Coordinates of C-alpha atoms and ligand atoms in Angstrom, one line a residue:
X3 CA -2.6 12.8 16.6
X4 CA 0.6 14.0 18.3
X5 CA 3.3 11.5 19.4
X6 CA 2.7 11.1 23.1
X7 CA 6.4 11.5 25.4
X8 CA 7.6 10.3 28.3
X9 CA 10.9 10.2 30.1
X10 CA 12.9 8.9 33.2
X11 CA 15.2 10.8 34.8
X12 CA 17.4 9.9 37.4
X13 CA 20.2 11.9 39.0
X14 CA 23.6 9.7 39.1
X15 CA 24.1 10.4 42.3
X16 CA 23.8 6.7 43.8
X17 CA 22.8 3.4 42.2
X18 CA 19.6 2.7 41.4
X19 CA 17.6 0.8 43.3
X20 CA 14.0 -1.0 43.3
X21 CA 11.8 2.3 43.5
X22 CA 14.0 2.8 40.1
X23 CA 13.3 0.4 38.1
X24 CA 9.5 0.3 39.3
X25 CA 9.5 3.8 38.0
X26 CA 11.1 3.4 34.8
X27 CA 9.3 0.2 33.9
X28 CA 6.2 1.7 34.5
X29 CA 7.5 4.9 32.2
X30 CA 8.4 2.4 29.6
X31 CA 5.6 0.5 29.3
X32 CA 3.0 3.7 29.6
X33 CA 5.3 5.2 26.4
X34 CA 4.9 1.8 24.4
X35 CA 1.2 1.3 25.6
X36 CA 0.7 4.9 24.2
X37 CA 2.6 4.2 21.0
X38 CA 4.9 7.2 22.2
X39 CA 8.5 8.1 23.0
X40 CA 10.6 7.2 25.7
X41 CA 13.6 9.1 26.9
X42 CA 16.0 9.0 29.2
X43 CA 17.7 12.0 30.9
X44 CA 20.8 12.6 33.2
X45 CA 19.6 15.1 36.3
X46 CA 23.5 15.9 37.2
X47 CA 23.3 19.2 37.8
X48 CA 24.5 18.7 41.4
X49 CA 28.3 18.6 40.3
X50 CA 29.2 18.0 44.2
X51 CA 27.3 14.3 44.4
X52 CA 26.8 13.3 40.5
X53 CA 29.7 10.9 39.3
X54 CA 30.2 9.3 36.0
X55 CA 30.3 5.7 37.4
X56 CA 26.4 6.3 38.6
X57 CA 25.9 7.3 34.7
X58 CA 27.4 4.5 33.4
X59 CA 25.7 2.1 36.0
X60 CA 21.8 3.8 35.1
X61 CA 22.7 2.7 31.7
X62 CA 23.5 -0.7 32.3
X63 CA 21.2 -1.3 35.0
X64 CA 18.3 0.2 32.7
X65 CA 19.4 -1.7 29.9
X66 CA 19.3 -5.1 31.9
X67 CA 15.7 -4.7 32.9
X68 CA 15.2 -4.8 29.2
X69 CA 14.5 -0.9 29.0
X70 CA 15.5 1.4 25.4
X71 CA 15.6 4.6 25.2
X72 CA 16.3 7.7 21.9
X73 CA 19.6 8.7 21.9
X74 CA 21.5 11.5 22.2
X75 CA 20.4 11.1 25.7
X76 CA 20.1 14.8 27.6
X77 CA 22.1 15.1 30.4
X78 CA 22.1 18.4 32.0
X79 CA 25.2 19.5 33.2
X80 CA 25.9 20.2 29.0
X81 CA 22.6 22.8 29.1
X82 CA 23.6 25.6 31.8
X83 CA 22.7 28.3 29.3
X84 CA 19.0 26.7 28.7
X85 CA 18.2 27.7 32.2
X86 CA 19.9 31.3 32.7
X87 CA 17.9 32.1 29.6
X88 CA 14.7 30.9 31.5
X89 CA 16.0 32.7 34.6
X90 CA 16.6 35.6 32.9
X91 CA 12.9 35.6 31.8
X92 CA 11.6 35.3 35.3
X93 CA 13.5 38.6 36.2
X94 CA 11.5 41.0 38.8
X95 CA 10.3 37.8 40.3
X96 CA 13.8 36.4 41.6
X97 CA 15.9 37.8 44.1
X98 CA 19.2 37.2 46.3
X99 CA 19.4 35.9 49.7
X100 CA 23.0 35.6 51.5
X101 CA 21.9 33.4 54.4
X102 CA 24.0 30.2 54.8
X103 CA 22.1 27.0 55.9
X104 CA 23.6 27.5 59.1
X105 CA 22.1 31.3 59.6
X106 CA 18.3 29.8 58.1
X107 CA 18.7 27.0 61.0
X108 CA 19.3 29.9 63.7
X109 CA 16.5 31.8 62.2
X110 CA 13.8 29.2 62.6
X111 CA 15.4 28.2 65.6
X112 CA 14.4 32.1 66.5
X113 CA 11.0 32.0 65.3
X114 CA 10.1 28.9 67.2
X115 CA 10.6 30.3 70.2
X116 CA 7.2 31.5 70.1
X117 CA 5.6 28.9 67.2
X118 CA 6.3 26.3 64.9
X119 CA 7.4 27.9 61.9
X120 CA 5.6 26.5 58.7
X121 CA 7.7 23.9 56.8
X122 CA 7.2 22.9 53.1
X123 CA 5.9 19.4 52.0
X124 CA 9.1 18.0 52.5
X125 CA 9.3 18.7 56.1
X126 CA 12.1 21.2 55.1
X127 CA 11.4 25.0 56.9
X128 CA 9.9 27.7 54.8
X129 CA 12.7 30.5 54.0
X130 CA 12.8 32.6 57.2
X131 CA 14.8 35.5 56.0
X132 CA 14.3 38.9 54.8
X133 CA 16.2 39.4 51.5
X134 CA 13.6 39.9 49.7
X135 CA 13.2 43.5 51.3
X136 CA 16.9 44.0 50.5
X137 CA 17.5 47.4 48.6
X138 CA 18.8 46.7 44.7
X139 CA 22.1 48.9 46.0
X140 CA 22.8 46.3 49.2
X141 CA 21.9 43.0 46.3
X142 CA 24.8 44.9 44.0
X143 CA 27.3 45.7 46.6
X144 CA 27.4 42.2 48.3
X145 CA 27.0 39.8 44.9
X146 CA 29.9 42.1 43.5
X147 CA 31.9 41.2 46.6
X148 CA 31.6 37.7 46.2
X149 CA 29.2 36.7 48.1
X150 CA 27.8 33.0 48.0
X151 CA 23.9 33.5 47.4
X152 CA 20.5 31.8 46.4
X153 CA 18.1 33.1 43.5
X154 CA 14.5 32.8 45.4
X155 CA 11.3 33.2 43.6
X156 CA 8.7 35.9 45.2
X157 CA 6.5 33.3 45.5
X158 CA 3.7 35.9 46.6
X159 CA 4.8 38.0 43.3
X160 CA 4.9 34.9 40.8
X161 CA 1.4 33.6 42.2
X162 CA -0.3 36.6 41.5
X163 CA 0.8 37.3 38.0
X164 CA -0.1 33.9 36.8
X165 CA -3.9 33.7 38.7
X166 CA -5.0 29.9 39.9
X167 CA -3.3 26.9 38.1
X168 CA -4.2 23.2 38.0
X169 CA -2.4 20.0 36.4
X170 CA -4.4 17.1 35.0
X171 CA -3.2 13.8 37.2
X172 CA -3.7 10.2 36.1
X173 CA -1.8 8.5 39.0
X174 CA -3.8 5.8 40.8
X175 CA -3.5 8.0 44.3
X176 CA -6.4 10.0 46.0
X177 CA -6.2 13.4 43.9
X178 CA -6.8 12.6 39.9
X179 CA -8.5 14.8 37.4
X180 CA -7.5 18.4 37.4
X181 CA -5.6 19.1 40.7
X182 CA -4.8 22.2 42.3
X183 CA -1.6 24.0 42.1
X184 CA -0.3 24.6 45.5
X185 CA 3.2 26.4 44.8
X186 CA 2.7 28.4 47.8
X187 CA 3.4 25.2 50.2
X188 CA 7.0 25.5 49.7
X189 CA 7.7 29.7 49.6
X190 CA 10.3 31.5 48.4
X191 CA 12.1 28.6 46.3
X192 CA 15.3 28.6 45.3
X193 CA 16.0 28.7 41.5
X194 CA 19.5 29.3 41.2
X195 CA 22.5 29.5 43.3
X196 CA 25.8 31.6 42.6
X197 CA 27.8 28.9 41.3
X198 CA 24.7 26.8 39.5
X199 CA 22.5 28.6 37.8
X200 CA 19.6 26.2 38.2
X201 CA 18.1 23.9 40.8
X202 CA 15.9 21.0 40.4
X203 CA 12.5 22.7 40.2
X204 CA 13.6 24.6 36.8
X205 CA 15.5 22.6 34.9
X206 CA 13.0 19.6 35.0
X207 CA 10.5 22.3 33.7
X208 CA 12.9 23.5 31.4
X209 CA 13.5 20.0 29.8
X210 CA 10.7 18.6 30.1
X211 CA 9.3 21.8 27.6
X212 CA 12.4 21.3 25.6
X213 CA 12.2 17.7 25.1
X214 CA 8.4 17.8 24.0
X215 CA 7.8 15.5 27.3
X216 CA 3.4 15.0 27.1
X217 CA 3.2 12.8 29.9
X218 CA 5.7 12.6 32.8
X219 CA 5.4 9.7 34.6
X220 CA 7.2 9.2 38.3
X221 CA 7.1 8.7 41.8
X222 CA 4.6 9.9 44.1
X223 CA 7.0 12.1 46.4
X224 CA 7.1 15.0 43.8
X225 CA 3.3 14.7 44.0
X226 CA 3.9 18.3 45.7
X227 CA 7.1 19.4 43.7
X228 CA 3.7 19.5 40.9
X229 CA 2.6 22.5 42.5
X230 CA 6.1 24.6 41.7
X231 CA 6.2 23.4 38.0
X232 CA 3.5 24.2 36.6
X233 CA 3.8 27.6 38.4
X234 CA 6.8 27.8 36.6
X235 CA 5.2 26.5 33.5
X236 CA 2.9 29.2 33.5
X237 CA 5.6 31.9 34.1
X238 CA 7.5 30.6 31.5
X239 CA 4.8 30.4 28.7
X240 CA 5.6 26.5 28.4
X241 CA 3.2 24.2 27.6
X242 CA 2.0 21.9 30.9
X243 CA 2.5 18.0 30.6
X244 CA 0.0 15.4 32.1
X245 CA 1.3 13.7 35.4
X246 CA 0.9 10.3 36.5
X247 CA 2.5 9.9 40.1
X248 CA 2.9 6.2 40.7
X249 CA 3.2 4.0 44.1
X250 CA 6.6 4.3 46.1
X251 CA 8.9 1.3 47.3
X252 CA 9.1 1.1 51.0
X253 CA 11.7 -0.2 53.1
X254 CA 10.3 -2.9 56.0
X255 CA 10.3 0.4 57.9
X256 CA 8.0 1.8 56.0
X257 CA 10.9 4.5 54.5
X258 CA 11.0 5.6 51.0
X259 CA 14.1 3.5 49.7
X260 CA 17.9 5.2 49.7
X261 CA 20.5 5.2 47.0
X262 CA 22.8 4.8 50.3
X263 CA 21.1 1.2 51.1
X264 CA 23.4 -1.6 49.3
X265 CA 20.6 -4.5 49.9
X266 CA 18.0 -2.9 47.3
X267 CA 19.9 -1.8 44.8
X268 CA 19.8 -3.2 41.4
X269 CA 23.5 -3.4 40.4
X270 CA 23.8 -5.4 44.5
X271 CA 20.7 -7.6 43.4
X272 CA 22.1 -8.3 40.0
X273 CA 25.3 -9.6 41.2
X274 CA 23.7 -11.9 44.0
X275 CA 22.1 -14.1 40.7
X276 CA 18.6 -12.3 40.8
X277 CA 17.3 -11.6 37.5
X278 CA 15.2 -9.2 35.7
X279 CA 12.3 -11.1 35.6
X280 CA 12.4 -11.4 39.9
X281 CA 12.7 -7.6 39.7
X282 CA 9.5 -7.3 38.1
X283 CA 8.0 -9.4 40.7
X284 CA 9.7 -7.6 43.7
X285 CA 8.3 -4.3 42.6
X286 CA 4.8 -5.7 42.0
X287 CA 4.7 -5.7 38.3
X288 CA 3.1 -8.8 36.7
Ligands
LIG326 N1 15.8 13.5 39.0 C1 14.7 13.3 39.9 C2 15.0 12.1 40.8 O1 15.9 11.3 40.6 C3 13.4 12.9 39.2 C4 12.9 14.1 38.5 C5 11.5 13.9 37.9 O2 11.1 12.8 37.5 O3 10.8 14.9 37.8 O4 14.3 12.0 41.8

C-alpha cells in the first residue's frame, strides 16, 4: 500500500489564527490516523504581503500546538521555474489581458447597467474583458512594450479538451462521494501575471503533484477553488488527490476569521497565558 500524504499550507501573510490551527490539527491527525506523511508548505508567492516574521511565527505557533512536520519544508517563492514549466505546457489555452483592476471595475460597472453581471464563488466578478479576441500581433506589440498583464485560462477552450471531471470528497459537508467539477463558475482565471509567473490556483496544483500530496485536507472556503484544480490537474496530466474540506471558524458575526483580527490569533492567545490544550477546545476538537 502506498504511503498516504497530507500537507498544510499557509501563506505568511498574517499570523495564524484559530481557523489555523483547527485546520492543521485536523491535517495532522488525519496523516497520523492514516499512518501517512505530514508536510508543511510556505504559500509565499505573493512577494507584496508574505514576510519572513509570519514564516518564522507559523513555525513556532505550529510547533506549540504540538504539530511536526518532514523537512526541507517547500516554500514557494524558491520554485518559480516549476510553474513556467507547467505554464508553458498549458500553451494555446492561456492568453494576455492588459486591463487594470480599475478598467475590470468600469467594465462591470458597464455591463450592469442593463444586468447583474455573473460573479465567481467568491463573490468576485467574472472577467469582463475581451482579450481573449486580441490578435497574436496586438499580444506581441503591447507585452514587448512593457505592459503589466494577466495569463487567463480560456476557460471555454480548457473545458472542452479535458471532457467532465469529478473529485472524490470526504469532508463532513453536504456534497461527498465523487463531486462535480465546476471550473466554469469562476471564468477566465488568472494563472500568471507579468511579474509572477504563477497564482494560487497552479502552484497548489503544481505542489501538491510534486510533493506526492494523496489526501489534501483544509477549509471549506476552497470547496469551489476544487473545481479549478482538478481542471488543471487534468490539463496537466497530474494525478488528482482526495479532498476533505473541513468546518470553518466564525467570528460572533458569523465571518470567516481574519489574519488582520489580533483577538483570535494564536501567537495573541499564547501570550495572554492560554495554552495548547484550551486551543483544542476553542476549536472544537476533543
Ligand atoms: N495557502 C492557502 C491559504 O492559506 C491554502 C491552500 C490550500 O490548502 O490549498 O488559504
Amino acid at each position: 500500500m502506498n504511503t498516504a500524504v497530507f500537507r498544510f499550507a499557509p501563506s505568511p501573510n498574517g499570523y495564524l489564527h484559530l481557523g489555523h490551527a483547527l485546520s492543521a490539527l485536523i491535517n495532522f491527525e488525519m496523516a497520523r490516523a492514516a499512518g501517512g506523511r505530514f508536510l508543511l508548505r510556505i504559500e509565499d508567492i505573493d512577494a507584496a504581503r508574505c514576510r519572513p516574521h509570519y514564516e518564522a511565527a507559523i513555525y513556532e505557533d505550529l510547533a506549540w500546538l504540538g504539530i511536526t512536520w518532514e523537512e526541507p519544508v517547500r516554500r514557494q517563492s524558491a520554485h518559480l521555474d516549476d510553474y513556467r514549466a507547467a505554464l508553458t505546457r498549458l500553451d494555446g489555452l492561456l492568453y494576455p489581458s492588459f486591463e487594470s483592476r480599475g478598467d475590470i471595475a468600469r467594465l462591470v460597472a458597464e455591463r450592469e447597467i442593463r444586468a447583474p453581471w455573473p460573479r465567481d464563488p467568491d463573490g468576485a466578478p467574472l472577467y469582463p474583458g475581451d482579450a481573449r479576441s486580441l490578435s497574436p500581433a496586438e499580444r506581441r506589440r503591447r507585452m514587448a512594450a512593457g505592459e503589466p498583464y494577466a495569463l487567463r485560462l480560456d476557460m471555454t477552450a480548457a473545458i472542452a479538451r479535458t471532457g467532465p471531471l469529478a473529485w472524490i470528497e470526504t469532508g463532513p459537508g453536504n456534497e461527498t462521494g465523487s463531486v462535480a467539477a465546476n471550473p466554469q463558475a469562476w471564468g477566465d482565471v488568472v494563472l500568471a501575471r507579468k511579474e509572477t509567473p504563477t497564482t494560487y490556483h497552479l502552484s497548489v496544483v503544481v505542489d501538491d503533484a510534486r510533493q506526492g500530496v494523496t489526501h489534501v485536507v483544509r477549509g471549506q472556503d476552497l470547496f469551489a477553488s476544487t473545481g479549478v484544480h482538478r481542471l488543471l490537474q487534468a490539463l496537466l496530466g497530474l494525478p488528482a488527490p482526495n479532498y476533505h474540506h473541513h468546518r470553518l471558524i466564525l467570528d460572533a458575526g458569523g465571518r470567516k476569521l481574519s489574519k488582520s483580527t489580533r483577538a483570535t490569533a494564536l501567537r495573541s492567545l499564547r501570550e495572554a497565558g492560554t495554552s495548547a490544550a484550551d486551543i483544542r477546545r476553542m476549536v472544537g476538537l476533543a
